[in-house]
Every structure is written in structure tokens, then in C-alpha cells.
Amino acid sequence: YDRVTRQTAFAAIDATAGRVRLPFSPRTPFAFVSCAESGWPDVSGGAFVESNLAPEWLRRYLAAKRAVEAKLSKTSDVLRPVIFRPSLIWSWDKLDVLPIIPVFNLASALGVPFVDRTIRVGTLADAIVAGVAGEAEGVQRFAAMDDLAASG
């Protein structure tokens, strides 16, 4: 996860932030697909789930995602970070994940604070395009992604 997520994203952030800009030009939008679970420390029960129930591979994955989010926040003088935090991403042609989707969606609807509703890959893609093209900034959870996708 470190090489694929953190190192790759850091290189892209550094290259984008370091490019020559005209004076007074707007900040360059930079989209990053993180994950809903990156926000666990900010929600009730999330820290417990991460510390006590999450497998080691998930903790490494979250560390890489959070490192990228932190780096983006430090470059917001030249970049406009748009951080997408989807939960489970799905599509109708990926049958292996379809059975778990109702579980996530029901848990989210019931208010389980550390479970976000799932998002279809097309909705996420539309939200990214609209977020970069528009004025979106910061963390975008599922409701914001839905709104962005609908606006584009």
C-alpha cells in the first residue's frame, strides 16, 4: 500500500505542486480517491473498530491513505485538494461485491457511524470530474459525491 498509494500519490502531488505557475493563477485542482475508513478517527466507534477489529493490511492501507490526505493539506496554497472518501465502490458487472452492498447501505441508513453507504463507480467518476471542474475542496463523503455527480 505504501508504494502503490503513498509513494505514487506523493510523486504526483510534488510534480503538480512544483510546476511553474503564473502569478495570481488559481490553485490547481488535485483529486485523490481515499476511503471512507480514513475518517474513522473522526466518528463515534471508528477508532475502536480500527484499533481492535481491523486487520493489519487494512491499518497499513489506512496509514497510506491518511499520509496522502495530510500531504495534500500541506500543499493547499498551490493545490485545491478534492479528497473523495467512498466506502465500498461497486458496479453492476462486478458480481462478487453485489451481495454485501445491502449490508453496507442498511448499516449506513441505520446510522452506524463508521459505515458509509456504498457508491457506484460511475457516480464516483462523475463526482471526480465535477469536483475538479467546479469549486469543490476538501473531503467529499457519499452525500457530497452524489451531489457533485448530479451537478455535472
Short mmCIF file of C-alpha atoms in Angstrom, two decimals:
data_model
loop_
_atom_site.label_atom_id
_atom_site.label_comp_id
_atom_site.label_asym_id
_atom_site.label_seq_id
_atom_site.Cartn_x
_atom_site.Cartn_y
_atom_site.Cartn_z
CA TYR A 1 0.00 0.00 0.00
CA ASP A 2 2.86 2.33 0.69
CA ARG A 3 4.35 2.05 -2.80
CA VAL A 4 1.11 1.90 -4.74
CA THR A 5 -0.77 4.56 -2.80
CA ARG A 6 1.52 6.83 -0.80
CA GLN A 7 4.65 6.94 -2.94
CA THR A 8 2.74 7.25 -6.21
CA ALA A 9 0.45 9.97 -4.88
CA PHE A 10 3.36 11.86 -3.27
CA ALA A 11 5.18 11.90 -6.61
CA ALA A 12 2.08 13.20 -8.39
CA ILE A 13 1.46 15.83 -5.69
CA ASP A 14 5.09 17.01 -5.78
CA ALA A 15 5.10 17.19 -9.59
CA THR A 16 1.80 19.08 -9.70
CA ALA A 17 2.62 21.46 -6.83
CA GLY A 18 6.10 22.13 -8.22
CA ARG A 19 5.12 23.10 -11.72
CA VAL A 20 5.62 26.69 -12.84
CA ARG A 21 2.56 28.84 -12.25
CA LEU A 22 1.74 32.31 -13.45
CA PRO A 23 1.41 34.89 -10.69
CA PHE A 24 -2.11 35.13 -9.30
CA SER A 25 -3.21 31.97 -11.09
CA PRO A 26 -5.82 29.85 -9.31
CA ARG A 27 -4.79 26.80 -7.35
CA THR A 28 -4.55 23.62 -9.36
CA PRO A 29 -7.27 21.09 -8.53
CA PHE A 30 -5.96 17.72 -7.39
CA ALA A 31 -8.37 14.81 -6.94
CA PHE A 32 -7.48 11.92 -4.67
CA VAL A 33 -9.62 8.84 -4.05
CA SER A 34 -9.12 7.95 -0.41
CA CYS A 35 -11.59 5.81 1.50
CA ALA A 36 -14.43 6.34 3.97
CA GLU A 37 -12.48 4.44 6.60
CA SER A 38 -9.82 7.18 6.60
CA GLY A 39 -12.34 9.18 8.56
CA TRP A 40 -12.80 6.57 11.29
CA PRO A 41 -10.89 8.60 13.90
CA ASP A 42 -13.46 11.38 13.42
CA VAL A 43 -16.60 9.25 14.01
CA SER A 44 -18.01 7.50 17.04
CA GLY A 45 -16.69 3.97 17.34
CA GLY A 46 -14.32 4.32 14.41
CA ALA A 47 -11.12 4.36 16.44
CA PHE A 48 -12.27 1.26 18.35
CA VAL A 49 -13.04 -0.61 15.13
CA GLU A 50 -9.68 0.32 13.63
CA SER A 51 -7.64 -0.50 16.74
CA ASN A 52 -9.41 -3.69 17.76
CA LEU A 53 -11.11 -5.21 14.72
CA ALA A 54 -9.32 -4.05 11.59
CA PRO A 55 -6.76 -6.49 10.16
CA GLU A 56 -3.15 -5.37 9.78
CA TRP A 57 -3.45 -4.96 5.99
CA LEU A 58 -6.33 -2.52 6.49
CA ARG A 59 -4.37 -0.48 9.02
CA ARG A 60 -1.46 -0.22 6.53
CA TYR A 61 -3.92 0.78 3.78
CA LEU A 62 -5.43 3.49 6.01
CA ALA A 63 -1.99 4.79 7.01
CA ALA A 64 -1.09 5.22 3.33
CA LYS A 65 -4.39 6.96 2.50
CA ARG A 66 -4.09 9.30 5.51
CA ALA A 67 -0.50 10.17 4.65
CA VAL A 68 -1.63 11.33 1.20
CA GLU A 69 -4.50 13.33 2.69
CA ALA A 70 -2.08 15.01 5.13
CA LYS A 71 0.37 15.88 2.35
CA LEU A 72 -2.44 17.38 0.29
CA SER A 73 -3.47 19.58 3.21
CA LYS A 74 0.11 20.92 3.38
CA THR A 75 0.06 21.94 -0.29
CA SER A 76 -3.27 23.74 -0.29
CA ASP A 77 -1.52 27.04 -1.02
CA VAL A 78 -0.89 25.87 -4.60
CA LEU A 79 -3.26 22.90 -4.93
CA ARG A 80 -7.01 22.68 -4.41
CA PRO A 81 -7.30 19.19 -2.91
CA VAL A 82 -10.55 17.36 -3.56
CA ILE A 83 -10.46 14.21 -1.45
CA PHE A 84 -13.08 11.60 -2.23
CA ARG A 85 -13.82 9.17 0.59
CA PRO A 86 -16.02 6.43 -0.86
CA SER A 87 -16.92 3.33 1.08
CA LEU A 88 -17.37 0.19 -0.99
CA ILE A 89 -17.25 1.08 -4.71
CA TRP A 90 -19.31 -1.18 -6.95
CA SER A 91 -20.65 -1.72 -10.45
CA TRP A 92 -23.32 -3.99 -11.88
CA ASP A 93 -20.72 -6.04 -13.73
CA LYS A 94 -18.72 -6.91 -10.61
CA LEU A 95 -20.96 -9.60 -9.19
CA ASP A 96 -18.74 -10.67 -6.29
CA VAL A 97 -19.39 -7.45 -4.32
CA LEU A 98 -23.11 -7.11 -5.05
CA PRO A 99 -24.27 -9.30 -2.10
CA ILE A 100 -22.52 -7.12 0.52
CA ILE A 101 -23.87 -3.81 -0.80
CA PRO A 102 -27.23 -4.01 1.04
CA VAL A 103 -25.39 -4.70 4.31
CA PHE A 104 -23.29 -1.53 4.00
CA ASN A 105 -26.27 0.54 2.85
CA LEU A 106 -28.51 -0.70 5.65
CA ALA A 107 -25.85 -0.09 8.30
CA SER A 108 -25.34 3.43 6.97
CA ALA A 109 -29.10 4.09 6.83
CA LEU A 110 -29.45 2.87 10.42
CA GLY A 111 -26.83 5.39 11.47
CA VAL A 112 -23.84 3.16 12.19
CA PRO A 113 -21.29 5.99 12.36
CA PHE A 114 -18.30 4.12 10.95
CA VAL A 115 -20.13 2.67 7.90
CA ASP A 116 -20.85 4.83 4.86
CA ARG A 117 -23.27 3.97 2.09
CA THR A 118 -21.72 2.35 -0.96
CA ILE A 119 -21.19 4.24 -4.19
CA ARG A 120 -21.37 3.11 -7.79
CA VAL A 121 -18.13 3.55 -9.73
CA GLY A 122 -19.87 5.73 -12.35
CA THR A 123 -21.15 8.08 -9.66
CA LEU A 124 -17.66 8.37 -8.20
CA ALA A 125 -16.20 9.12 -11.64
CA ASP A 126 -18.84 11.78 -12.32
CA ALA A 127 -18.19 13.34 -8.90
CA ILE A 128 -14.45 13.50 -9.55
CA VAL A 129 -14.93 15.25 -12.89
CA ALA A 130 -17.44 17.72 -11.42
CA GLY A 131 -15.28 18.30 -8.34
CA VAL A 132 -12.16 19.12 -10.33
CA ALA A 133 -14.07 21.23 -12.87
CA GLY A 134 -16.01 23.10 -10.18
CA GLU A 135 -15.12 24.59 -6.83
CA ALA A 136 -15.16 21.51 -4.60
CA GLU A 137 -12.45 21.30 -1.97
CA GLY A 138 -11.57 19.05 0.93
CA VAL A 139 -13.17 15.79 1.97
CA GLN A 140 -16.17 14.59 -0.03
CA ARG A 141 -18.21 11.82 1.57
CA PHE A 142 -21.02 9.88 -0.15
CA ALA A 143 -23.68 12.61 0.02
CA ALA A 144 -21.29 15.21 -1.42
CA MET A 145 -20.24 12.75 -4.13
CA ASP A 146 -23.89 12.21 -5.05
CA ASP A 147 -24.43 15.98 -5.24
CA LEU A 148 -21.32 16.53 -7.34
CA ALA A 149 -22.22 13.69 -9.70
CA ALA A 150 -25.73 15.09 -10.15
CA SER A 151 -24.39 18.60 -10.85
CA GLY A 152 -22.16 17.51 -13.71
#
